PDB file of C-alpha atoms in Angstrom:
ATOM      1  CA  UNK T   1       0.000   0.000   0.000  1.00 27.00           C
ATOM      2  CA  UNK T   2       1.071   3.494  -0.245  1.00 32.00           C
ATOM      3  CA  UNK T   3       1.616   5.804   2.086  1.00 34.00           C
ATOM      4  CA  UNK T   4      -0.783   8.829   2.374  1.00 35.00           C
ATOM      5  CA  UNK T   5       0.394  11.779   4.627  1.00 37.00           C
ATOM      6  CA  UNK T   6       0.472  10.567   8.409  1.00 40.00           C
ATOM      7  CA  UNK T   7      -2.360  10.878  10.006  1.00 38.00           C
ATOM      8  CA  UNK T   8      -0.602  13.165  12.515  1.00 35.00           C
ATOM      9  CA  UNK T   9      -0.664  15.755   9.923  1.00 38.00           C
ATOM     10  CA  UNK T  10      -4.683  15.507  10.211  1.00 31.00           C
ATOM     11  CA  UNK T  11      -6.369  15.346   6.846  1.00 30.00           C
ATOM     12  CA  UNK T  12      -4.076  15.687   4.535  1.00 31.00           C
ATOM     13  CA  UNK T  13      -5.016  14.267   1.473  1.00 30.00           C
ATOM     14  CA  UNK T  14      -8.901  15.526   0.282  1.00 30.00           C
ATOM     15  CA  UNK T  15     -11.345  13.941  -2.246  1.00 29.00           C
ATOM     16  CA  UNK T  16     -10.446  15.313  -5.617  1.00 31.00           C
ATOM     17  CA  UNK T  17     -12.281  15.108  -8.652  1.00 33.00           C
ATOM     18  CA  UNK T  18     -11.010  15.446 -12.123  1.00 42.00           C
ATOM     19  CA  UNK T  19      -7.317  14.511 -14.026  1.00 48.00           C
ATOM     20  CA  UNK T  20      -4.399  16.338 -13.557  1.00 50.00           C
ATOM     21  CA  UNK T  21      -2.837  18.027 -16.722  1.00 51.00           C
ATOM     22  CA  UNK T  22       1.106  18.356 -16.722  1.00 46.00           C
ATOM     23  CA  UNK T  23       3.504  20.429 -18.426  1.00 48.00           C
ATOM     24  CA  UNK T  24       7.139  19.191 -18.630  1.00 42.00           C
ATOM     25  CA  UNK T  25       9.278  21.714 -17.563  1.00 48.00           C
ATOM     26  CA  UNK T  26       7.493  23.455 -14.887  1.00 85.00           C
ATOM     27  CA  UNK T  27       7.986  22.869 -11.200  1.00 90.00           C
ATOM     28  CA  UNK T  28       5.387  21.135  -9.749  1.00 91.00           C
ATOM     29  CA  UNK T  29       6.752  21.819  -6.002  1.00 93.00           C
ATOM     30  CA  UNK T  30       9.796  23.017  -3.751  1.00 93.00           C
ATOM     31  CA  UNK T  31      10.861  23.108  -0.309  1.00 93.00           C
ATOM     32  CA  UNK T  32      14.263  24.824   0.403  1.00 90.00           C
ATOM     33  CA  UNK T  33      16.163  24.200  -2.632  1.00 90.00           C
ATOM     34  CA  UNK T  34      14.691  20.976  -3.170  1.00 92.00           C
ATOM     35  CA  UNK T  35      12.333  20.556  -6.372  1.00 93.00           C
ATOM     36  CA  UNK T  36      10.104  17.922  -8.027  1.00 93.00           C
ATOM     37  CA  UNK T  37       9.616  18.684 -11.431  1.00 91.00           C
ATOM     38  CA  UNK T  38       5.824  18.219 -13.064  1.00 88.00           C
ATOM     39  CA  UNK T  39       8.078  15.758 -15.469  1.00 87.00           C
ATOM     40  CA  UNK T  40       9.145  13.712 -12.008  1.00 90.00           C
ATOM     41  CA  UNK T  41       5.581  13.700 -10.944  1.00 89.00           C
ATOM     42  CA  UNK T  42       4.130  12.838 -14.048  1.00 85.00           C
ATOM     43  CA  UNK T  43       6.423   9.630 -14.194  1.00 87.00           C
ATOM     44  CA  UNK T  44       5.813   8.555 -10.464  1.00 89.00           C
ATOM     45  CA  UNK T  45       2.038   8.648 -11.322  1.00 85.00           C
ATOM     46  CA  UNK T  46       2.255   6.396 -14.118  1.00 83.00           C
ATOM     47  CA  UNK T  47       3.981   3.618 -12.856  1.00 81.00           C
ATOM     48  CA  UNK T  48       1.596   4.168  -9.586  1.00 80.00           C
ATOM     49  CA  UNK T  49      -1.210   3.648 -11.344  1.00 75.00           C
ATOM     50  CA  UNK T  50       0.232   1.271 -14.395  1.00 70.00           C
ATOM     51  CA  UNK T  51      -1.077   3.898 -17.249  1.00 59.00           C
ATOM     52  CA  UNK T  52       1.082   5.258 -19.937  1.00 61.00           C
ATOM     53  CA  UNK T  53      -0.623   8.812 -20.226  1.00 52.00           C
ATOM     54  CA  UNK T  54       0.216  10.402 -17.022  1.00 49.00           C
ATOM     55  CA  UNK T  55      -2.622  13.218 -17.584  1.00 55.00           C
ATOM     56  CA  UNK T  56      -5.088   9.994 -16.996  1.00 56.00           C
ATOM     57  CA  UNK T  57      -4.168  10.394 -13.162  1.00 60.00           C
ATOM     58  CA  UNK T  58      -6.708  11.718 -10.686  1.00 72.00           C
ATOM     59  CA  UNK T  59      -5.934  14.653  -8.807  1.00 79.00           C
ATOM     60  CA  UNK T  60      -6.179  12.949  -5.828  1.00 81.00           C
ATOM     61  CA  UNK T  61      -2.870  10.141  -6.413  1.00 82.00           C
ATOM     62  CA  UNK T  62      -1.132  13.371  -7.886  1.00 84.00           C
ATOM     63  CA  UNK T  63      -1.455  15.288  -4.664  1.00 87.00           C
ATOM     64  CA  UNK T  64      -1.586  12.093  -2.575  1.00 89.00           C
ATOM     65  CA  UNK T  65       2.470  11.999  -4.491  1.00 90.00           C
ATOM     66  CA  UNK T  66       2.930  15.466  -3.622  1.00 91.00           C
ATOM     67  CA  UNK T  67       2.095  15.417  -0.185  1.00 91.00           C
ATOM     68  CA  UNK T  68       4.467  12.529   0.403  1.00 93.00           C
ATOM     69  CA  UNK T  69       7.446  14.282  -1.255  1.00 94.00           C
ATOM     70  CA  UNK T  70       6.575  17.599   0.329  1.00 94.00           C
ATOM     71  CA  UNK T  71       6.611  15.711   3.752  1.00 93.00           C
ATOM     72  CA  UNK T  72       9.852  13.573   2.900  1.00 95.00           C
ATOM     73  CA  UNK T  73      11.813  17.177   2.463  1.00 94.00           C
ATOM     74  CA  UNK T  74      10.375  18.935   5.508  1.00 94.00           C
ATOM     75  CA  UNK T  75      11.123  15.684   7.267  1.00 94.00           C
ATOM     76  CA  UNK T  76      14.807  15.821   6.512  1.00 94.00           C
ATOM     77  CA  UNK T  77      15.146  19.520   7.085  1.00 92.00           C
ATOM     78  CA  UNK T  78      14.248  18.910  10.643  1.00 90.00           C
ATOM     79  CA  UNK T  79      16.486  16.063  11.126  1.00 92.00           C
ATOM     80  CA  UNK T  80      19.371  18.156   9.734  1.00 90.00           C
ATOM     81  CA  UNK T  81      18.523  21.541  11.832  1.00 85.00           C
ATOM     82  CA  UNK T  82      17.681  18.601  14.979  1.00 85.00           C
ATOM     83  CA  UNK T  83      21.743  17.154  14.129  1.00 87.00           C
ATOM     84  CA  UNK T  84      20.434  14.192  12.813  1.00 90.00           C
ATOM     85  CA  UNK T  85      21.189  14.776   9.062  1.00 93.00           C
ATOM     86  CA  UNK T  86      19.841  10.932   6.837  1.00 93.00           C
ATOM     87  CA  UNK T  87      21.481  10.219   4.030  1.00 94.00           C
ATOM     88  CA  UNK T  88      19.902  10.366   1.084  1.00 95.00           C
ATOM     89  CA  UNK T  89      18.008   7.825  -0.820  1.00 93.00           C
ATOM     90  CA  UNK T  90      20.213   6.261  -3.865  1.00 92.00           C
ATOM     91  CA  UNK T  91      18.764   6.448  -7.566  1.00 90.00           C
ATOM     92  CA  UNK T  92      16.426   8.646  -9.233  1.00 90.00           C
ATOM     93  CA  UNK T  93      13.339   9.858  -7.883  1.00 91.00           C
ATOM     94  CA  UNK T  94      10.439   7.244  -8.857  1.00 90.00           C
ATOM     95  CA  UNK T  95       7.438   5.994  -6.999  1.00 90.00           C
ATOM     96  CA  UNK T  96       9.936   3.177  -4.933  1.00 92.00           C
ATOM     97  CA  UNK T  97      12.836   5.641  -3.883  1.00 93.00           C
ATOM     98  CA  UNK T  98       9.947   7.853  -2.803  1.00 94.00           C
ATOM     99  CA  UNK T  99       8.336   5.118  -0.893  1.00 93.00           C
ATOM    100  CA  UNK T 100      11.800   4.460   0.408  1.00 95.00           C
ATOM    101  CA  UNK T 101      12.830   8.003   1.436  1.00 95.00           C
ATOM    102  CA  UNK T 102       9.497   8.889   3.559  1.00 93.00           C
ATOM    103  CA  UNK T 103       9.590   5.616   5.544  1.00 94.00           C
ATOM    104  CA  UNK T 104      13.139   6.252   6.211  1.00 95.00           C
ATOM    105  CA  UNK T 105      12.763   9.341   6.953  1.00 94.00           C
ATOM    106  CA  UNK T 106       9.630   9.617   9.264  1.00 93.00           C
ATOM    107  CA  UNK T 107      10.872   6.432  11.017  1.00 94.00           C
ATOM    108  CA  UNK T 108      13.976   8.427  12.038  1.00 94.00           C
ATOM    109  CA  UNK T 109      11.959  11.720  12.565  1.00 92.00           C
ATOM    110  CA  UNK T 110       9.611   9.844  15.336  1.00 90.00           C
ATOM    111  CA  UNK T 111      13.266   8.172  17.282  1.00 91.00           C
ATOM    112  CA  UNK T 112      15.030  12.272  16.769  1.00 88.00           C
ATOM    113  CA  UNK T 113      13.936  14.494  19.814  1.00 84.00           C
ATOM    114  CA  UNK T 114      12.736  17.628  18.879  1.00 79.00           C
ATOM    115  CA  UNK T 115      14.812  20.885  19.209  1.00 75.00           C
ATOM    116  CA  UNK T 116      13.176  23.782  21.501  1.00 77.00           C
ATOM    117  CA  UNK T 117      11.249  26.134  19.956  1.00 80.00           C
ATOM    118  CA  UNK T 118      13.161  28.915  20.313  1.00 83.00           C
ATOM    119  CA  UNK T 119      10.522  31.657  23.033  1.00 85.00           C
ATOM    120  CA  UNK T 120      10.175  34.467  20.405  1.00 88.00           C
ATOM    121  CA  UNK T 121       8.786  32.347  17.904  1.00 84.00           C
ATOM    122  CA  UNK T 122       6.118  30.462  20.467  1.00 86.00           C
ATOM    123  CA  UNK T 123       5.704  33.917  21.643  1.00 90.00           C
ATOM    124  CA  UNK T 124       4.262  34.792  18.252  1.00 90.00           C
ATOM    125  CA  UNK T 125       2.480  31.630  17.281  1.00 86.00           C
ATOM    126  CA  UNK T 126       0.403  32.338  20.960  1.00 91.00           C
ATOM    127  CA  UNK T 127      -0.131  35.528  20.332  1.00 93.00           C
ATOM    128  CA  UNK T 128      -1.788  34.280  16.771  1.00 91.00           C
ATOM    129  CA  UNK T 129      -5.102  33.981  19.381  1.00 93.00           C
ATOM    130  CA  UNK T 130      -6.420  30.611  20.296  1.00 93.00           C
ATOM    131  CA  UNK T 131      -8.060  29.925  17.207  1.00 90.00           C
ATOM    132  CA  UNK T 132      -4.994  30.435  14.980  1.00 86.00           C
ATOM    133  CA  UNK T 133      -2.513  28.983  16.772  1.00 85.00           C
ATOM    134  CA  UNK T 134      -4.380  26.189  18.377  1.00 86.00           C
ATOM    135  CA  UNK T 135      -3.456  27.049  21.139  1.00 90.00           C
ATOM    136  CA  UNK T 136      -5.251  28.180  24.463  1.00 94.00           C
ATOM    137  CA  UNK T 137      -4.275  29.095  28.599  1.00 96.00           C
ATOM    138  CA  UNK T 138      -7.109  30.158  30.363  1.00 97.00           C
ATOM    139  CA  UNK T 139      -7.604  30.791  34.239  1.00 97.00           C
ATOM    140  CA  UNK T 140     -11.281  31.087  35.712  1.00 97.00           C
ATOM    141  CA  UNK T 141     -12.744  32.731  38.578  1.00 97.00           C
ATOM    142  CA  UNK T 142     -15.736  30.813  39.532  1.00 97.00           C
ATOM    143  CA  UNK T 143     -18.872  31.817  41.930  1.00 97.00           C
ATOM    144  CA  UNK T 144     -22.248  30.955  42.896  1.00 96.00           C
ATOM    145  CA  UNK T 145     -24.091  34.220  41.934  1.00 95.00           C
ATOM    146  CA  UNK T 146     -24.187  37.115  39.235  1.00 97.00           C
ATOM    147  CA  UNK T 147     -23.637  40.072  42.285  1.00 97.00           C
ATOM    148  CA  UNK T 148     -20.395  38.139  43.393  1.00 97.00           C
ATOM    149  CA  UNK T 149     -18.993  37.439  40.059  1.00 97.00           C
ATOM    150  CA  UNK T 150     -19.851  41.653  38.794  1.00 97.00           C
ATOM    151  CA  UNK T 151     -17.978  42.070  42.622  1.00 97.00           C
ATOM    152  CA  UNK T 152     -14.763  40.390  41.196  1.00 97.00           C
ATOM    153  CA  UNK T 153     -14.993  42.381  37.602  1.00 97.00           C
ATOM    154  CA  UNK T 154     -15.551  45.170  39.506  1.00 97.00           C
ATOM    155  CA  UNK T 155     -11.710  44.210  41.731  1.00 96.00           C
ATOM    156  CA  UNK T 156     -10.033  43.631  38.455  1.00 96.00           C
ATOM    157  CA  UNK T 157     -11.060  46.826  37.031  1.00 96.00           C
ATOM    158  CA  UNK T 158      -9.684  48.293  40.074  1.00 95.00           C
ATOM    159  CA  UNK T 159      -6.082  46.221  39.361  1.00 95.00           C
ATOM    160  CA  UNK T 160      -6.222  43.021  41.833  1.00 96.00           C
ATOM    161  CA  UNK T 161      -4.397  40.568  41.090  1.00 96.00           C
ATOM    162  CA  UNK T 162      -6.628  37.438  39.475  1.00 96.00           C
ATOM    163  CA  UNK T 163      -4.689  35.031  40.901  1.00 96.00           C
ATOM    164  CA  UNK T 164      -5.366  36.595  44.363  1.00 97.00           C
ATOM    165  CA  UNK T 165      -8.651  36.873  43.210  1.00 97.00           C
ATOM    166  CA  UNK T 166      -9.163  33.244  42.480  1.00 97.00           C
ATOM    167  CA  UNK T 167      -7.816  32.225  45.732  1.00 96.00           C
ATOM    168  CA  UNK T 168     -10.481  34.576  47.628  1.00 96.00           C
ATOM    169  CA  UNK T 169     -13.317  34.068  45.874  1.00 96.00           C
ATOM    170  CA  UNK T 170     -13.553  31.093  43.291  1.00 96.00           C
ATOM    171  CA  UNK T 171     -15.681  27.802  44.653  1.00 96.00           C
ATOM    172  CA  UNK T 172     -13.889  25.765  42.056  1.00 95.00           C
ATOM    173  CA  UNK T 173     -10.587  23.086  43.097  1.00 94.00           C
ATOM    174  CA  UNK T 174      -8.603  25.556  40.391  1.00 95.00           C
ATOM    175  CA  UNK T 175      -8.493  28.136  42.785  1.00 95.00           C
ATOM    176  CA  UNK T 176      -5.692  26.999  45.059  1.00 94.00           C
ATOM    177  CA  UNK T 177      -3.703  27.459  41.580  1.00 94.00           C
ATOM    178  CA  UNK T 178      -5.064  31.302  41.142  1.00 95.00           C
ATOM    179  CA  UNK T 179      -7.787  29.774  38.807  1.00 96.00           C
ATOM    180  CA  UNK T 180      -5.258  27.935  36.345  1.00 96.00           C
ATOM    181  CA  UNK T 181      -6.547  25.522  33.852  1.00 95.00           C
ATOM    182  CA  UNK T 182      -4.532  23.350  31.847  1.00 92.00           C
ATOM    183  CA  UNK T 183      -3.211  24.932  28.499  1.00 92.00           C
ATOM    184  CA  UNK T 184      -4.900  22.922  25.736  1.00 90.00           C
ATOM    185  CA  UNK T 185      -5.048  22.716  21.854  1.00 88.00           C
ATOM    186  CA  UNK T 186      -8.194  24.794  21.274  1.00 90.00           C
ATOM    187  CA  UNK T 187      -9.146  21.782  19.122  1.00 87.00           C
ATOM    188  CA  UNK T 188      -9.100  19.681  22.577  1.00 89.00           C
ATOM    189  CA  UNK T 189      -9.946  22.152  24.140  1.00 93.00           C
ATOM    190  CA  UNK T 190     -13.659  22.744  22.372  1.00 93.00           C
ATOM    191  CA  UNK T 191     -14.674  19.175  23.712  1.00 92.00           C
ATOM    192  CA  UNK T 192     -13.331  19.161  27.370  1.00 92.00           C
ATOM    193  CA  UNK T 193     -14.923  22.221  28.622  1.00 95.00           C
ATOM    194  CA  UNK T 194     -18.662  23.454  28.823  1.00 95.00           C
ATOM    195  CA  UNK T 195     -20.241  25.325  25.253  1.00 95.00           C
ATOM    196  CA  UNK T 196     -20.699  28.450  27.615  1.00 96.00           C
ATOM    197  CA  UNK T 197     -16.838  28.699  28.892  1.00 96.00           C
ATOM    198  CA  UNK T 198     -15.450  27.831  25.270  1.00 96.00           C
ATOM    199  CA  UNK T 199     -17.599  30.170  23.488  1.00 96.00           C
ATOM    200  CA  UNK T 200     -16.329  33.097  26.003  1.00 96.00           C
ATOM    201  CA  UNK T 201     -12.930  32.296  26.043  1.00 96.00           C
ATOM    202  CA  UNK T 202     -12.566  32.229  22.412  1.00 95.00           C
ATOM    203  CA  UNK T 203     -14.358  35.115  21.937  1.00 94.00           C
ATOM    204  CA  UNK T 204     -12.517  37.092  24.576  1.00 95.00           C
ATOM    205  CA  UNK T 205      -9.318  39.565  23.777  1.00 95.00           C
ATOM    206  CA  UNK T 206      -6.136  37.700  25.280  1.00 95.00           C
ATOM    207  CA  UNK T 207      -5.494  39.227  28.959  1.00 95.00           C
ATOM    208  CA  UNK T 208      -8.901  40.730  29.398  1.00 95.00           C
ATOM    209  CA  UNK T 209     -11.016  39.099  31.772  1.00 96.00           C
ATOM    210  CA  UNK T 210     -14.722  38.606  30.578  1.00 96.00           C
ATOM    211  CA  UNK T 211     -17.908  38.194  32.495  1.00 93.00           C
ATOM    212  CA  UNK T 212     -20.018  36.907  34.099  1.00 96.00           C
ATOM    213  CA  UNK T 213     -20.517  34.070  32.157  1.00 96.00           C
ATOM    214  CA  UNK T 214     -23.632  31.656  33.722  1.00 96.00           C
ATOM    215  CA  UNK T 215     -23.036  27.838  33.732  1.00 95.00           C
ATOM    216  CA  UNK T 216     -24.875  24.990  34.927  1.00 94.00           C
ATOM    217  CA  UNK T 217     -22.012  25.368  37.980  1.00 95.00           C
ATOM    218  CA  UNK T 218     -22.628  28.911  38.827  1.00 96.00           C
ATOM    219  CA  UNK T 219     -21.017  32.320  37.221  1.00 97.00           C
ATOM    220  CA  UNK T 220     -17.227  32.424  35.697  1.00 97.00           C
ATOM    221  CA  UNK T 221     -14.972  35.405  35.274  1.00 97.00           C
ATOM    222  CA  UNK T 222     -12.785  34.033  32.587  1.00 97.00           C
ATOM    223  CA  UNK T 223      -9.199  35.341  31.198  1.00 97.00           C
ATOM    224  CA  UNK T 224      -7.312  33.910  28.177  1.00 97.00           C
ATOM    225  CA  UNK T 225      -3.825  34.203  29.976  1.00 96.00           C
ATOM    226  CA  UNK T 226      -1.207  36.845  28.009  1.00 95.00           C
ATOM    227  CA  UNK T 227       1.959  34.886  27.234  1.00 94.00           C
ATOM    228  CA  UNK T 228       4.232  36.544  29.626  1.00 93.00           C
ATOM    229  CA  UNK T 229       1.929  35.179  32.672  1.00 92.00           C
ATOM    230  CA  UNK T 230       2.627  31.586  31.554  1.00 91.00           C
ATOM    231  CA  UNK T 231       5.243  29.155  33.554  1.00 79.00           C
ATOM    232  CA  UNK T 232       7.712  28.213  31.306  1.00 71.00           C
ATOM    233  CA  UNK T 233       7.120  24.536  30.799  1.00 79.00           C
ATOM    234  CA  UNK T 234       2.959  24.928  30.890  1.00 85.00           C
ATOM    235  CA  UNK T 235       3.159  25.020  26.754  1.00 83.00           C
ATOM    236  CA  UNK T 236       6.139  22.309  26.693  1.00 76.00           C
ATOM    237  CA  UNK T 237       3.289  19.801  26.344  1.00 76.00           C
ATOM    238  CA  UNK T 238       2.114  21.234  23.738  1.00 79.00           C
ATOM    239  CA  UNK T 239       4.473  22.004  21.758  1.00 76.00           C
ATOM    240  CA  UNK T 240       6.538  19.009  21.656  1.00 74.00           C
ATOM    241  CA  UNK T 241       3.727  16.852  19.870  1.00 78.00           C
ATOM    242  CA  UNK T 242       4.459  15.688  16.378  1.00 82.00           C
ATOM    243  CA  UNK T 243       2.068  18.260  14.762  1.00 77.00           C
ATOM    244  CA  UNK T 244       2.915  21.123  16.191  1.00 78.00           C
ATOM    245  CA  UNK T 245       6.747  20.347  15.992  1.00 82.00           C
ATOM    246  CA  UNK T 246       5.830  19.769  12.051  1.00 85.00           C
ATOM    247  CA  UNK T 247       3.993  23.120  12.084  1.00 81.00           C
ATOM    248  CA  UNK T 248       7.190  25.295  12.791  1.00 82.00           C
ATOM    249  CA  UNK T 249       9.137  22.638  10.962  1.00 85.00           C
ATOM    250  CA  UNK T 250       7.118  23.689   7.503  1.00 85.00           C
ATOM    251  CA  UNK T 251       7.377  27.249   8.231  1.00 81.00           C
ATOM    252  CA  UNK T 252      10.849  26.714   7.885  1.00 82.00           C
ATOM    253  CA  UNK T 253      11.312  24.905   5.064  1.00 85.00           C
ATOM    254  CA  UNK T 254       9.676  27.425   2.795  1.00 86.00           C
ATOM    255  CA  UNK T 255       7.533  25.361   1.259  1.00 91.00           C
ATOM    256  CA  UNK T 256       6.532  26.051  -2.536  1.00 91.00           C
ATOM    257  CA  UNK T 257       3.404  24.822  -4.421  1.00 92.00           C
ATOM    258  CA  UNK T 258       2.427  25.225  -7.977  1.00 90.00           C
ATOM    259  CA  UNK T 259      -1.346  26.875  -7.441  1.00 89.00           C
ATOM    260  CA  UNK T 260      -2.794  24.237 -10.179  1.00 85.00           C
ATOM    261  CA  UNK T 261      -2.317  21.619  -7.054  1.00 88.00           C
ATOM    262  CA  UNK T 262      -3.589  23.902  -4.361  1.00 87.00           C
ATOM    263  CA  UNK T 263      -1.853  25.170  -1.317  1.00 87.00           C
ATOM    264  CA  UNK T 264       0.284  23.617   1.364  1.00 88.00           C
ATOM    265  CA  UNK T 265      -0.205  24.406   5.406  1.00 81.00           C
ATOM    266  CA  UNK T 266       1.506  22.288   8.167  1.00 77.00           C
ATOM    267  CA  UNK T 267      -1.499  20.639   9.817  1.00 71.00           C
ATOM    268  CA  UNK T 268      -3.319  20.082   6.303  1.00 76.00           C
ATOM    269  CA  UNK T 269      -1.232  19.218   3.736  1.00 82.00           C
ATOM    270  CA  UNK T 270      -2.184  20.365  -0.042  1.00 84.00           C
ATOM    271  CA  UNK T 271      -5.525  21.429  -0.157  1.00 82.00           C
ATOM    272  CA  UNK T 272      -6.890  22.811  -3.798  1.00 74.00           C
ATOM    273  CA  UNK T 273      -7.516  26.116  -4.303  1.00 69.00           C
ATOM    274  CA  UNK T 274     -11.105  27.802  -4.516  1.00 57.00           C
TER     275      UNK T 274
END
């Protein structure tokens, strides 16, 4: 079989409809200084699917193609820039030295640990906001009636501390913690908590506390925490997963995509156009 994109890159590969049409001398993608040539792609497509007129290929097997080799270079770039630089695949590139390269490749991407991300680059990927980075830290203040919970607004407004705050007022087992929650992905995060808290913490401006929100547990002051009021290891969790690692690691490797094929992002793959 194959191998699509990993499912740790999330859906990668979509449902295409309609042939792809090549031209020989174009490039069909690049990342770094890498290429694969629309030639190249045309060629591993045929002898995937056993035809002799490459332009007979669905869209699908020649992005399903690209989003292997695409992976395969981003791969190695991050083993190199991790100092774990793999040798190179022998021969030219056809549908078995592709096969080859990716499984050698991710297999020694998944043993390599990952390098930090340096602070002022997951300084700016947080301050994206929790819907695009994927990323969320929020800290509640939680009471049992409206008057109370407008009592705390009314203390922040004033410049308490929330943490303090938390401690004094909240009802909740966070509070011994000043009201911390656990950073999540705001994917994860959607599902673990309560519609009413998620909907008010994504809709809330990062280090603003918003309010009062009603719940079936009583009234929460909420704050999306700024980035400079996080411990340092709170987003280590995070950020060491395979996907997000692969984010920064495709931001790196400048990745290149001829528009006829669609566009490439870290957590999607190539996606058409339009």
């Amino acid at each position: 079989m194959k191998r699509s994109f990993p499912a740790l890159l999330a859906a990668a590969v979509l449902a295409l409809t309609g042939c792809a049409t090549f031209t020989d001398a174009d490039v069909a993608a690049r990342v770094g200084d890498d290429e694969i040539s629309n030639d190249q792609l045309a060629s591993i497509a045929r002898d995937q699917l056993g035809v002799d007129d490459a332009d007979r290929a669905d869209m699908q097997t020649v992005i399903g193609i690209l989003n292997n080799w695409v992976l395969d270079r981003i791969l190695r770039a991050d083993l190199a820039a991790s100092g774990a630089p793999l040798d190179e695949v022998e021969g030219d590139l056809t549908s078995a030295t592709l096969d080859e390269s990716i499984g050698a490749s991710f297999g020694a991407w998944q043993q390599t640990p990952p390098a930090p991300i340096p602070d002022d680059r997951l300084r700016a990927r947080y301050e994206l906001g929790p819907i695009e980075s994927n990323l969320i830290c929020t800290a509640h203040i939680l009471v049992d009636d409206e008057a109370t919970a407008d009592e705390v607004l009314g203390r922040l407004a004033d410049g308490d501390d929330f943490a303090e705050l938390a401690t004094e007022y909240s009802v909740d087992t966070s509070a011994a913690g000043g009201g911390v929650l656990p950073c999540a992905f705001t994917t994860d995060f959607r599902s673990q908590y309560i519609p009413e808290y998620v909907e008010a913490a994504l809709g809330a401006d990062m280090g603003d506390p918003v309010g009062p929100v009603e719940s079936q547990f009583g009234y929460h002051v909420i704050l999306v925490r700024p980035y400079d009021d996080l411990a340092g290891d709170e987003l280590v969790g995070l950020t060491s997963t395979p996907q997000v690692r692969f984010d920064f690691a495709s931001q790196d490797a400048e990745v290149y995509i001829d528009p006829r094929y669609g566009s490439f992002d870290g957590s999607a793959g190539i996606t058409p156009l339009g």
